[in-house]
CSV table of C-alpha atoms in Angstrom, one decimal:
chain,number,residue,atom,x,y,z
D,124,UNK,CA,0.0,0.0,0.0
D,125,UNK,CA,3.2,2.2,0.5
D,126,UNK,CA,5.0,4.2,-2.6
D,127,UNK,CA,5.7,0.5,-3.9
D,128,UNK,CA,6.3,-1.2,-7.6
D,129,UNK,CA,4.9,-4.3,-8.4
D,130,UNK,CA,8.2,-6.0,-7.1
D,131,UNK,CA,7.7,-4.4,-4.1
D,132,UNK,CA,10.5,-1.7,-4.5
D,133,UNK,CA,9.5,1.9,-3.7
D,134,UNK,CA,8.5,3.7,-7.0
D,135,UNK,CA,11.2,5.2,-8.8
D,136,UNK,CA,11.4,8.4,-12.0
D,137,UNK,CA,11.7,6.2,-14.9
D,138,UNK,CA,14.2,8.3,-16.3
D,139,UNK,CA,16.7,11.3,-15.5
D,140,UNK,CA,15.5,13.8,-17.5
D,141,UNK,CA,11.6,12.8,-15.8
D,142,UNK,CA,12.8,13.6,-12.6
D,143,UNK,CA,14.4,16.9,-13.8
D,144,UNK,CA,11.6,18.2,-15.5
D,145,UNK,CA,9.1,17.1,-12.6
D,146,UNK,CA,11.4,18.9,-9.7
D,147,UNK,CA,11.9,22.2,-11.9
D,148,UNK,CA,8.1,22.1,-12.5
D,149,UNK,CA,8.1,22.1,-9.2
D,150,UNK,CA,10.2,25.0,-8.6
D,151,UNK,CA,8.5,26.7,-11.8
D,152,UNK,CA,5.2,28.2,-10.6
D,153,UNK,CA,2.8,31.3,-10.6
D,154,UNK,CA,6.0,33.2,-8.6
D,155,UNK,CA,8.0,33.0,-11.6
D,156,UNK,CA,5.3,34.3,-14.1
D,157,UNK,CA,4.3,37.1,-12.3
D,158,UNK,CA,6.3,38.1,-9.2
D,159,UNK,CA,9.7,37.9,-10.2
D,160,UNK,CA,9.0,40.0,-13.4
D,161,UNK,CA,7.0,42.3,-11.4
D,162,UNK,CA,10.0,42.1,-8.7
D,163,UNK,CA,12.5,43.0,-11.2
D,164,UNK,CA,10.6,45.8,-12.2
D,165,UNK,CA,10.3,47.5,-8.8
D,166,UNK,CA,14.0,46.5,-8.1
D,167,UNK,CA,15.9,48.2,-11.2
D,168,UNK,CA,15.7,45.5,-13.3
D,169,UNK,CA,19.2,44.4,-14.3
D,170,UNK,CA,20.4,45.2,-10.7
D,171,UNK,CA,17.6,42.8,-9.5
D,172,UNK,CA,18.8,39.7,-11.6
D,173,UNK,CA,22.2,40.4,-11.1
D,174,UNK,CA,21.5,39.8,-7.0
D,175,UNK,CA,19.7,37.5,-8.0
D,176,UNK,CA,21.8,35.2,-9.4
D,177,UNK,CA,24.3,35.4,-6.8
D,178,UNK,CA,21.4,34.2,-4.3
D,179,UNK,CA,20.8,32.0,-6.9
D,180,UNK,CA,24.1,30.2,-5.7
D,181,UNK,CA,24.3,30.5,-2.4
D,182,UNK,CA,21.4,30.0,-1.2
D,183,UNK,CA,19.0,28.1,-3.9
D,184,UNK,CA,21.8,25.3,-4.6
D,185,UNK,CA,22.5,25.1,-1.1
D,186,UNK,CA,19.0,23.9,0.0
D,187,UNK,CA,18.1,22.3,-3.6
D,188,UNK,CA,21.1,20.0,-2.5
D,189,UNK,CA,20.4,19.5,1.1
D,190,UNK,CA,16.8,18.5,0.6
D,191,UNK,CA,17.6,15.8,-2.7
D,192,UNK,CA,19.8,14.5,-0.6
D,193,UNK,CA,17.9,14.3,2.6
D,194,UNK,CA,15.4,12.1,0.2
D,195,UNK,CA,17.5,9.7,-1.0
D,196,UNK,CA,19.2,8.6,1.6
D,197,UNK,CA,16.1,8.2,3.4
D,198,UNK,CA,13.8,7.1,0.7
D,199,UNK,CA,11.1,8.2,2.6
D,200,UNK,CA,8.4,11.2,2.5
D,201,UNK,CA,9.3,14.6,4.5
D,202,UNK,CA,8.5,13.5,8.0
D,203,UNK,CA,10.0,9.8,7.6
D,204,UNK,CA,13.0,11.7,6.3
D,205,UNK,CA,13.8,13.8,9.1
D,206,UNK,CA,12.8,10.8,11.9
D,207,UNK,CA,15.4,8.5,10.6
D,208,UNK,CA,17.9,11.0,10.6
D,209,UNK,CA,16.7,11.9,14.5
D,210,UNK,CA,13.2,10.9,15.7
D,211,UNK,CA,13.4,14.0,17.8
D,212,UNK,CA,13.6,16.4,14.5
D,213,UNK,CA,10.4,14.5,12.5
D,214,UNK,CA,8.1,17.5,13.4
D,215,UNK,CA,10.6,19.8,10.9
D,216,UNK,CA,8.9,17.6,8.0
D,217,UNK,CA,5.6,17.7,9.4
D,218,UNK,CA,5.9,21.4,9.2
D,219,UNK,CA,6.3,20.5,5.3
D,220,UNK,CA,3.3,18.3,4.9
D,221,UNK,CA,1.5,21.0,6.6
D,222,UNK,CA,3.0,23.9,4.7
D,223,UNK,CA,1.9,22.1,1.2
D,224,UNK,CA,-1.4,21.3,2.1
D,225,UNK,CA,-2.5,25.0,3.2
D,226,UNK,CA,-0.5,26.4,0.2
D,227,UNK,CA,-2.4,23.9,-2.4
D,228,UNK,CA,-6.0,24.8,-0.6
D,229,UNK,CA,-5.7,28.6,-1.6
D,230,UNK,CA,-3.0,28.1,-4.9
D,231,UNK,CA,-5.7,26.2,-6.0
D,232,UNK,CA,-8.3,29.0,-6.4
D,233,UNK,CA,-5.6,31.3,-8.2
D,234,UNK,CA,-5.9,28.0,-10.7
D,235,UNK,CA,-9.2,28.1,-11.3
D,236,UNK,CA,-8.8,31.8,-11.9
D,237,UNK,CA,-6.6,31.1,-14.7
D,238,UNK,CA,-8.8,28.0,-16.0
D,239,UNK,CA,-11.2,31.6,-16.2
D,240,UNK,CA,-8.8,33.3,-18.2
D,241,UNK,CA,-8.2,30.7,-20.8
D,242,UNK,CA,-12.2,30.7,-21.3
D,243,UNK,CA,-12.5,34.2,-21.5
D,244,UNK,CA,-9.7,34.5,-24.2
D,245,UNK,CA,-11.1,31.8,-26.2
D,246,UNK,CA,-14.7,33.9,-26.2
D,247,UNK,CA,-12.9,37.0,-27.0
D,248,UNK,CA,-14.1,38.8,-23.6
D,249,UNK,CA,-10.2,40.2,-23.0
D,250,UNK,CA,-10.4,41.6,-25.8
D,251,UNK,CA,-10.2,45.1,-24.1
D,252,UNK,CA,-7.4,47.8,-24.1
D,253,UNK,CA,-8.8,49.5,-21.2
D,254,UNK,CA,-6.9,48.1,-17.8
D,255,UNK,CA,-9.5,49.9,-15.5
D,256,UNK,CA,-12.3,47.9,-17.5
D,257,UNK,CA,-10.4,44.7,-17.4
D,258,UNK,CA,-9.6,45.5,-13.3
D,259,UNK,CA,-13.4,45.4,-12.6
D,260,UNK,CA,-13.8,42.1,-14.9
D,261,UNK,CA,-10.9,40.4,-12.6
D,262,UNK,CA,-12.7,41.9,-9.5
D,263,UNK,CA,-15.9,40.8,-10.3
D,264,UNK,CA,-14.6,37.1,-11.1
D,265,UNK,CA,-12.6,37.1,-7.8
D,266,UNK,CA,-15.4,38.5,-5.7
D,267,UNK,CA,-18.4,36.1,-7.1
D,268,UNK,CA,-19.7,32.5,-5.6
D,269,UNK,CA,-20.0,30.4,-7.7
D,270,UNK,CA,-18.2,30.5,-10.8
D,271,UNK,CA,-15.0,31.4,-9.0
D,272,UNK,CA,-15.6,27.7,-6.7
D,273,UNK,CA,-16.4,25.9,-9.6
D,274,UNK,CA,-13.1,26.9,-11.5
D,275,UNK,CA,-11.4,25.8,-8.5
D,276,UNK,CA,-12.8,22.6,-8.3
D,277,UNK,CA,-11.7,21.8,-11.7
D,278,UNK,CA,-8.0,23.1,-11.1
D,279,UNK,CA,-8.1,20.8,-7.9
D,280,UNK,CA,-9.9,17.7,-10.2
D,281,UNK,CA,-7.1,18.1,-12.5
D,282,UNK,CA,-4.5,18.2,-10.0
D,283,UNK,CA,-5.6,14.7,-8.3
D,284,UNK,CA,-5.9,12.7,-11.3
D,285,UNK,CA,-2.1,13.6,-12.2
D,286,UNK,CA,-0.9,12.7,-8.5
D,287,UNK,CA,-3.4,9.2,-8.3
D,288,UNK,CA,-1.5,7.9,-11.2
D,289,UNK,CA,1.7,8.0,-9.0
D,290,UNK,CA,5.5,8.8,-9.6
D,291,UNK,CA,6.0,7.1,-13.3
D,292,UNK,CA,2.3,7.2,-14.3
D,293,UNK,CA,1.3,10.2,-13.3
D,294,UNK,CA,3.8,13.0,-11.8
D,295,UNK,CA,7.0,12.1,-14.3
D,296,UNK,CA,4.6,11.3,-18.0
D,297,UNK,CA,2.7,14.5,-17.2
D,298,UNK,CA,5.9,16.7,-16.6
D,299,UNK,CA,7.3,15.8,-19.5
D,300,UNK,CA,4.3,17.1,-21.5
D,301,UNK,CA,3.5,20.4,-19.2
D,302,UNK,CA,7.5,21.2,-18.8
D,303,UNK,CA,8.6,21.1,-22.8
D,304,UNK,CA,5.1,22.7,-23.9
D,305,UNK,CA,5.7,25.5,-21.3
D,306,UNK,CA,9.0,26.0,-22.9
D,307,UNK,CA,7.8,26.3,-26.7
D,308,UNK,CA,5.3,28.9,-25.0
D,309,UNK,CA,7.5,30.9,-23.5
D,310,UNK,CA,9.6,31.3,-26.0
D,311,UNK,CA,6.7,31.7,-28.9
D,312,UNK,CA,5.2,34.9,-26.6
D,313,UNK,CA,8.8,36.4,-25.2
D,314,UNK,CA,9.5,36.4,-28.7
D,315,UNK,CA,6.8,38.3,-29.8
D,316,UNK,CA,6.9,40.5,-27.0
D,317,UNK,CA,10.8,41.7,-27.7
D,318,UNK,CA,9.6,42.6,-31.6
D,319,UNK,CA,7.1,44.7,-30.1
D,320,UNK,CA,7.9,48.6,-31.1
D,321,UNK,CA,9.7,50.1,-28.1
D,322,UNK,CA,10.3,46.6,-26.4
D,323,UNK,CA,14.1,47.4,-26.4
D,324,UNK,CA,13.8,50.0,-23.4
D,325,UNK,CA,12.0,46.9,-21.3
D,326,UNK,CA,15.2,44.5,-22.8
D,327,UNK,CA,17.4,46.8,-21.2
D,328,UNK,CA,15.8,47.7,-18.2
D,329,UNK,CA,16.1,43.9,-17.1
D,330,UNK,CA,19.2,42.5,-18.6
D,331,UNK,CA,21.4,45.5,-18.6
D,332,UNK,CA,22.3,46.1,-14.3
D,333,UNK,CA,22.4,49.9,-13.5
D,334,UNK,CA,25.0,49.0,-10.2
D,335,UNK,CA,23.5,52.2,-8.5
D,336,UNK,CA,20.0,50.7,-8.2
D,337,UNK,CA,21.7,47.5,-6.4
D,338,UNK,CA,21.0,48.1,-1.8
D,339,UNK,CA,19.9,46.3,1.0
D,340,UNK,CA,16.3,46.4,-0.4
D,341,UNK,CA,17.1,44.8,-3.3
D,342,UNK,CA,19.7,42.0,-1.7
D,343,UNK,CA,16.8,41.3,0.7
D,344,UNK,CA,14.0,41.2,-2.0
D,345,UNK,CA,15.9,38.6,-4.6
D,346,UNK,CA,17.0,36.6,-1.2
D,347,UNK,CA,13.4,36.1,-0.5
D,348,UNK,CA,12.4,35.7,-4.3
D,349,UNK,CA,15.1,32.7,-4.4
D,350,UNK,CA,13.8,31.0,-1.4
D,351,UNK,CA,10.1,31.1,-2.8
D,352,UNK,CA,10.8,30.6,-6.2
D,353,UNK,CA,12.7,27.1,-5.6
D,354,UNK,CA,10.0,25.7,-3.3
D,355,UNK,CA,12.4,25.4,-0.6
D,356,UNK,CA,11.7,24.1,2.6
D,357,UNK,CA,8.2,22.0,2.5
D,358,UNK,CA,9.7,19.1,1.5
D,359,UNK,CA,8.6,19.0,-1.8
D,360,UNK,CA,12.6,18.1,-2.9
D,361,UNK,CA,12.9,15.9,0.1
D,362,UNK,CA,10.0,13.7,-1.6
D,363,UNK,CA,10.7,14.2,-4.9
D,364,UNK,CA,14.2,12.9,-3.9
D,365,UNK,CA,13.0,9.9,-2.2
D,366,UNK,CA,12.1,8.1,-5.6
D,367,UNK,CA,15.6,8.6,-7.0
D,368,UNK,CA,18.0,5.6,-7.7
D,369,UNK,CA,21.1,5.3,-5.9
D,370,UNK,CA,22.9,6.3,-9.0
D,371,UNK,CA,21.7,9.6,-9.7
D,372,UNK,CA,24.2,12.4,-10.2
D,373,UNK,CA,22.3,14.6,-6.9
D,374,UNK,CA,25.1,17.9,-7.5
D,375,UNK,CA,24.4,18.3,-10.9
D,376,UNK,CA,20.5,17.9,-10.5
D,377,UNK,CA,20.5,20.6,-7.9
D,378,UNK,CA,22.2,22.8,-10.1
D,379,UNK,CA,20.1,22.0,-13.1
D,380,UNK,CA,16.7,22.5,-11.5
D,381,UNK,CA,17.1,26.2,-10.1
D,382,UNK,CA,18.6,26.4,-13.5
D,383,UNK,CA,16.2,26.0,-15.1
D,384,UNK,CA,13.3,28.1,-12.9
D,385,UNK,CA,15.8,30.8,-13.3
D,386,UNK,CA,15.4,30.3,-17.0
D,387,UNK,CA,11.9,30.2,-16.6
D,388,UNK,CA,11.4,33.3,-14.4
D,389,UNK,CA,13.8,35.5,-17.1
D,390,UNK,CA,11.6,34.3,-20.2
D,391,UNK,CA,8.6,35.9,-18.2
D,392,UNK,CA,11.0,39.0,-17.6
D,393,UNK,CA,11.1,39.1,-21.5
D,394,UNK,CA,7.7,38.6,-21.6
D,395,UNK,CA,6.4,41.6,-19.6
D,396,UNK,CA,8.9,43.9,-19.1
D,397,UNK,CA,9.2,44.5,-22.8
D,398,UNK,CA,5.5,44.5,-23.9
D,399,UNK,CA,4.6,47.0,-20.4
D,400,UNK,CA,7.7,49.3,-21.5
D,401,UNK,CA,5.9,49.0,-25.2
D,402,UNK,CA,2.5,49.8,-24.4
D,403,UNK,CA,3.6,52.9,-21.4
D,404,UNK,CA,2.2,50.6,-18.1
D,405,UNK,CA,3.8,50.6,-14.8
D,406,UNK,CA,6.7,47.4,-14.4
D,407,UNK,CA,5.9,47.2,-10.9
D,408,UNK,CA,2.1,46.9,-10.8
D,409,UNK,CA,2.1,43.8,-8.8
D,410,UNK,CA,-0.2,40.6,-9.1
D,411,UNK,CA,-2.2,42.7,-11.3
D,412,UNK,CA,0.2,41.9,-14.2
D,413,UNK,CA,-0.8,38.9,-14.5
D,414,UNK,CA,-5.1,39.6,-15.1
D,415,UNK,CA,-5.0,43.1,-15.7
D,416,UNK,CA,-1.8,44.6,-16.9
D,417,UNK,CA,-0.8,41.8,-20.0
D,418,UNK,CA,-4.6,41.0,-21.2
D,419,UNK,CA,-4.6,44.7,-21.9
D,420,UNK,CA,-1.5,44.7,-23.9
D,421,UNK,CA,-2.5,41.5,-25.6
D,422,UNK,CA,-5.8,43.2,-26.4
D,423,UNK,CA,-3.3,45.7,-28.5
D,424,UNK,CA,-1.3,43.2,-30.2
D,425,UNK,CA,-1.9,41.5,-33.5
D,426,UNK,CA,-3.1,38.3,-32.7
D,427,UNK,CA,-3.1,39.6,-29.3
D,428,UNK,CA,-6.5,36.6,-29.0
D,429,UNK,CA,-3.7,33.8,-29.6
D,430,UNK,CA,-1.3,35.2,-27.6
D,431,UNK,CA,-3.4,35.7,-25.3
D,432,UNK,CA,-4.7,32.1,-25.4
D,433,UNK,CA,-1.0,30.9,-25.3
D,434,UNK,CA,-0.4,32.9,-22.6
D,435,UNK,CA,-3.2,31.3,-20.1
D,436,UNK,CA,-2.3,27.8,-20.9
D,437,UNK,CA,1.6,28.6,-20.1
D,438,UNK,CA,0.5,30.0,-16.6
D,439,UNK,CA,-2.1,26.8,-16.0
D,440,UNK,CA,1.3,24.6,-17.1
D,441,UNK,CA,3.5,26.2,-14.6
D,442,UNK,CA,0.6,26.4,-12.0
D,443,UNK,CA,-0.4,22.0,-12.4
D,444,UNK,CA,3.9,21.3,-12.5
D,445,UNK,CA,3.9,23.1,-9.1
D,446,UNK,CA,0.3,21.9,-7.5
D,447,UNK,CA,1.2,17.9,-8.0
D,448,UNK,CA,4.2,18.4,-6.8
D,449,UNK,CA,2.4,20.1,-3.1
D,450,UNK,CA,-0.2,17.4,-3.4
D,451,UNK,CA,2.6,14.5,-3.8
D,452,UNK,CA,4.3,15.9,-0.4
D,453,UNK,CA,0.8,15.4,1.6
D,454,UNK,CA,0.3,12.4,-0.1
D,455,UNK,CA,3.6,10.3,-0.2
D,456,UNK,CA,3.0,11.2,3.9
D,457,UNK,CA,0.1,9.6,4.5
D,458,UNK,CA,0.6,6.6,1.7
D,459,UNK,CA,4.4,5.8,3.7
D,460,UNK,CA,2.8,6.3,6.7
D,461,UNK,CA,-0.8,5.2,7.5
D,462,UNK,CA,-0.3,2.5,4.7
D,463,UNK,CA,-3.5,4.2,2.9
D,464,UNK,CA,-3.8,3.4,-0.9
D,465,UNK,CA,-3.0,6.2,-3.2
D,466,UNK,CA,-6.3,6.5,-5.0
D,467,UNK,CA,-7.7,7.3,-0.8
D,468,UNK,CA,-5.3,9.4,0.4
D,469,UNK,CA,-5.5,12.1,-2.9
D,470,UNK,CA,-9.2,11.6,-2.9
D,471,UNK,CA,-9.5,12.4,1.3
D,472,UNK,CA,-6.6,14.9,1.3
D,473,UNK,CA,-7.5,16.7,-2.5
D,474,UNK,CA,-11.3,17.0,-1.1
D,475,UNK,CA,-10.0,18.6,2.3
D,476,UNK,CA,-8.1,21.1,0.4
D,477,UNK,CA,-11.0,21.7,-1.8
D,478,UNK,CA,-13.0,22.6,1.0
D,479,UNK,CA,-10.3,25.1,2.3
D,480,UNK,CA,-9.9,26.5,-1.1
D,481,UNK,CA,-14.1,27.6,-1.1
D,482,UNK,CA,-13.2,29.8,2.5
D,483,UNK,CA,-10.3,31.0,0.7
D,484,UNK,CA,-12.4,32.1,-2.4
D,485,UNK,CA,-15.2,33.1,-0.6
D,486,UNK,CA,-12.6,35.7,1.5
D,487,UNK,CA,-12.5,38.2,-1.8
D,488,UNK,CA,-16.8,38.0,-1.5
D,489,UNK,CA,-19.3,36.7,0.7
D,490,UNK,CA,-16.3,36.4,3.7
D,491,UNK,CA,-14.7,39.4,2.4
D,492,UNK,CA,-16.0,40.8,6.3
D,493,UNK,CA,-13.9,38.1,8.0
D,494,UNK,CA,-10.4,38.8,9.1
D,495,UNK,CA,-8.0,36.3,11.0
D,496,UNK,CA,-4.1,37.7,10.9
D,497,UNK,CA,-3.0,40.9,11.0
D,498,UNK,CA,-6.6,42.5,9.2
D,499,UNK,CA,-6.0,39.9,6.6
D,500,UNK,CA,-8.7,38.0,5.0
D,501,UNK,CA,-8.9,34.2,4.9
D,502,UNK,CA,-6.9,33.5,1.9
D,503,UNK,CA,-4.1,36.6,2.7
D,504,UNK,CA,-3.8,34.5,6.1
D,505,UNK,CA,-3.3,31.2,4.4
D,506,UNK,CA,0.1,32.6,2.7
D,507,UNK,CA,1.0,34.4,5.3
D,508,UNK,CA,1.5,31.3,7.8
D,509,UNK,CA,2.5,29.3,4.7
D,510,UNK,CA,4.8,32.1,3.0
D,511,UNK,CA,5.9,33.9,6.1
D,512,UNK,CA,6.6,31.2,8.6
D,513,UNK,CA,6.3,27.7,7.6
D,514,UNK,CA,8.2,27.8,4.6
D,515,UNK,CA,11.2,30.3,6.0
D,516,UNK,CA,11.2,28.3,9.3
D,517,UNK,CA,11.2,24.7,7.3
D,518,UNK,CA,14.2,25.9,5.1
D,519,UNK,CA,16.3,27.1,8.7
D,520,UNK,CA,15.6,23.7,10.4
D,521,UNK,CA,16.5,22.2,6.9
D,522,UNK,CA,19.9,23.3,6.8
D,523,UNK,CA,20.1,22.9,11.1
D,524,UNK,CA,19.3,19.1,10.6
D,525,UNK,CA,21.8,18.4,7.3
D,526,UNK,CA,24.3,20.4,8.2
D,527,UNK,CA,24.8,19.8,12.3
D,528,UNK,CA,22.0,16.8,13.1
D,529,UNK,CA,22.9,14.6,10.1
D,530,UNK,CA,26.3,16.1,9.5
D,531,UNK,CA,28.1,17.7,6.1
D,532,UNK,CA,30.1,14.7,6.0
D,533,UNK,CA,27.6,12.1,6.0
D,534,UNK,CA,25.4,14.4,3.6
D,535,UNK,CA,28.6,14.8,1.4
D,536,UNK,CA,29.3,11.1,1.1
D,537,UNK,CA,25.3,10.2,0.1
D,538,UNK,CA,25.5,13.4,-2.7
D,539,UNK,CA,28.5,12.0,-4.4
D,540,UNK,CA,27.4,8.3,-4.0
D,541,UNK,CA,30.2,7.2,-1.7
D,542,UNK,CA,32.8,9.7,-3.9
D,543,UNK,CA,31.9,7.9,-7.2
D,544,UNK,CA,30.7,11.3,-8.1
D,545,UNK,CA,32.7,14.0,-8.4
D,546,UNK,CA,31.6,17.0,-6.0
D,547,UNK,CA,34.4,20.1,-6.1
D,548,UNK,CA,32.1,22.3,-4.5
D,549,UNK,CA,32.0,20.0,-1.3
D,550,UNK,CA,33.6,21.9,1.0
D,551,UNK,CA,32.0,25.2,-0.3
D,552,UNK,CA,28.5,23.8,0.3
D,553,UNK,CA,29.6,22.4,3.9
D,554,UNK,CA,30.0,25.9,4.7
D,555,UNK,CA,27.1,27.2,2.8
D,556,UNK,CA,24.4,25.0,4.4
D,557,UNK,CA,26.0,25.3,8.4
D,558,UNK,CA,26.7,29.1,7.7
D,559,UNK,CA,25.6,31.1,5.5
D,560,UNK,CA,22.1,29.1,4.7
D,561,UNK,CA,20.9,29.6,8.0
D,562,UNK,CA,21.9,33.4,8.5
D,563,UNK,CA,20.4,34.2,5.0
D,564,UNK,CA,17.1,32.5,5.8
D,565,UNK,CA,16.9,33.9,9.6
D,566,UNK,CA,16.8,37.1,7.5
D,567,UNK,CA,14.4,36.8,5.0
D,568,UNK,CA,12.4,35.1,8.4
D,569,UNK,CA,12.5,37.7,10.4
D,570,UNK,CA,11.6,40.6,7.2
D,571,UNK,CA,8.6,38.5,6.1
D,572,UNK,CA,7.3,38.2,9.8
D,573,UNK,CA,7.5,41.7,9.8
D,574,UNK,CA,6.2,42.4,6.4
């Protein structure tokens, strides 16, 4: 009833390149598409990516490695992990498991709002220049009962037949649809966007790095960008990990798979930055790029209906790559654990979150009056305990656990397969993950807390 094969063995990625594409789909999600462009734009562009990178390294490697590793050695699901390294430590991966199943309940509705989009582009509805016209349609669709609930429901349905179908079946043959087709996407619209008149000022803006832009702001804000972007610390790598042979080359996949999202997250860059610079809108307007801002400057494109089309689908791609991979964590728990079929435990956990999801929706309407944390509604405190302190703490007590608990050495021997691998970067990453992992999350901790 566990993760097992026919023969018994716990299910395995078929192939390299499945498990790749199914951790950076992962990684890749809505935070790529819309908040590192929009992040880029309110950070001086160039400056921003520059930082970015450099975080990039030091701290998205550092924890992409730990938490691979953590998995295969373990070959277990987040909490397993962390109990057979020290039973008094399993509650670090619980705060995982928890962490992915409030993020799935309200990413979920954000889903369904796009599953909305993609019928509205096909009916022609965004067909509207005006962004104050298009900011009441998005507000009306956010703020209504029904239709909103039902769009979730489907994004949710979707979501649990990928993950029922299990690591091979499901998760790796899926990824390596979504991933490639959200590539050739990408590329078709960024394309089109950087031949838009006037896209060349948006070009520079994020590739060229104005060095005087570059303080503690923006260090801070790429930090935190990193850590979120990589899906760091709810042991969605830690299970993902877990199904890897004994073989696999673990240093090169962690430096593949931020790669990659990084790769991802600058196409979207050439995607927005150039077509907002072409058509005079504001860079750093927020989660409004997303259903506002670009269906406006689609509406004033040739073919701007297609694009807009294309568009939609490569945001419901990145979206599903990223929701299996939260619904796997909760599940691979309870399947390892309470020995519960897999078919069960998605239907019984996918319907819980469903459930969630309509308070969530409901929070921008009917519940709108409700307020838990802070004078935040019920969705707003969803990501902020997820966001703000499950996923910041989970990535501290990650690197705590690998690098003093478990111990570099021990960690270093599993990620080079006994020293059959070549890892240079050994003694760098010891220091990264007991140092300067920990004092680089404590700080994005303690400014999200705040913020």
């Amino acid at each position: 009833m566990a993760n097992l094969n026919q023969d018994g063995q716990r299910e395995q990625w078929g192939s390299k390149i499945g498990f790749i594409l199914a951790a950076a789909g992962s990684a890749v999600g809505l935070g790529n598409l819309w908040k590192f462009p929009y992040m880029a734009g309110k950070n001086g562009g160039g400056a921003f990516v520059l930082v970015y990178f450099i975080m990039l390294f030091l701290v998205g490697f550092t924890l992409m490695l730990a938490e691979i590793t953590l998995g295969r050695k373990t070959q277990l699901n987040a909490i397993g992990a962390y109990r057979k390294i020290s039973k008094k430590w399993s509650w670090v991966g619980a705060l995982g498991v928890l962490a992915g199943f409030i993020i799935l309940s309200y990413y979920s509705v954000v889903g369904g709002w796009v599953i909305n989009y993609i019928v509205k582009s096909f009916s022609g509805a965004l067909k509207i220049a005006d962004a104050d016209v298009l900011g009441g349609m998005f507000g009306n669709l956010i703020s209504g009962t029904t239709e909103p609930i039902i769009y979730h429901a489907i994004f949710m349905l979707i979501t649990m037949i990928i993950v029922i179908g299990g690591i091979g079946g499901g998760i790796e043959k899926s990824s390596k649809i979504l991933m490639p087709g959200l590539f050739i996407m990408i590329v078709i619209i960024a394309l089109r966007a950087m031949t838009l008149p006037g896209a060349v000022e948006g070009i520079k803006y994020l590739l060229v790095p104005n060095f005087s832009a570059i303080n503690i702001g923006v260090i801070l804000d790429a930090l935190g960008q990193v850590f979120f972007s990589l899906s760091l610390g709810m042991g969605c790598m830690i299970t993902y990990g877990s199904y890897l042979s004994k073989d696999t080359n673990i240093p090169e996949s962690a430096t593949v798979i931020p790669l990659i999202d990084t790769g991802v997250a600058l196409l979207a860059g050439l995607i927005v930055l150039p077509a907002v610079f072409a058509f005079g809108y504001e860079p750093s307007a927020g989660p409004g790029l997303l259903f506002i801002t670009l269906p406006a400057v689609f509406a004033q494109m040739p073919l701007g209906t297609l694009f807009s089309i294309l568009f939609f689908f490569l945001v419901l791609f990145a979206a599903l790559s990223s929701s299996i991979s939260l619904l796997e964590v909760c599940v691979s728990y309870v399947v390892d654990e309470w020995k519960i079929k897999r078919k069960v435990a998605v239907s019984g956990i996918g319907f819980a979150m469903f459930l969630i999801g309509i308070l969530a929706s409901l929070s921008f309407g009917r519940l709108s009056n409700i307020t838990i944390i802070g004078g935040r509604n019920i969705f707003d405190s969803l990501d902020f305990v997820a966001s703000n302190i499950l996923l910041p703490l989970g990535g501290l007590l990650l690197c705590i656990v690998v690098g003093w608990i478990w111990g570099t050495d021990k960690a270093i021997k599993e990620a080079s397969n006994d020293g059959k691998i070549e890892f240079k970067l050994a003694p760098f990453w010891a220091i990264l993950v007991k140092w300067v992992g920990p004092v680089a999350i404590s700080i994005v901790f303690i400014r999200s807390l705040l913020g």
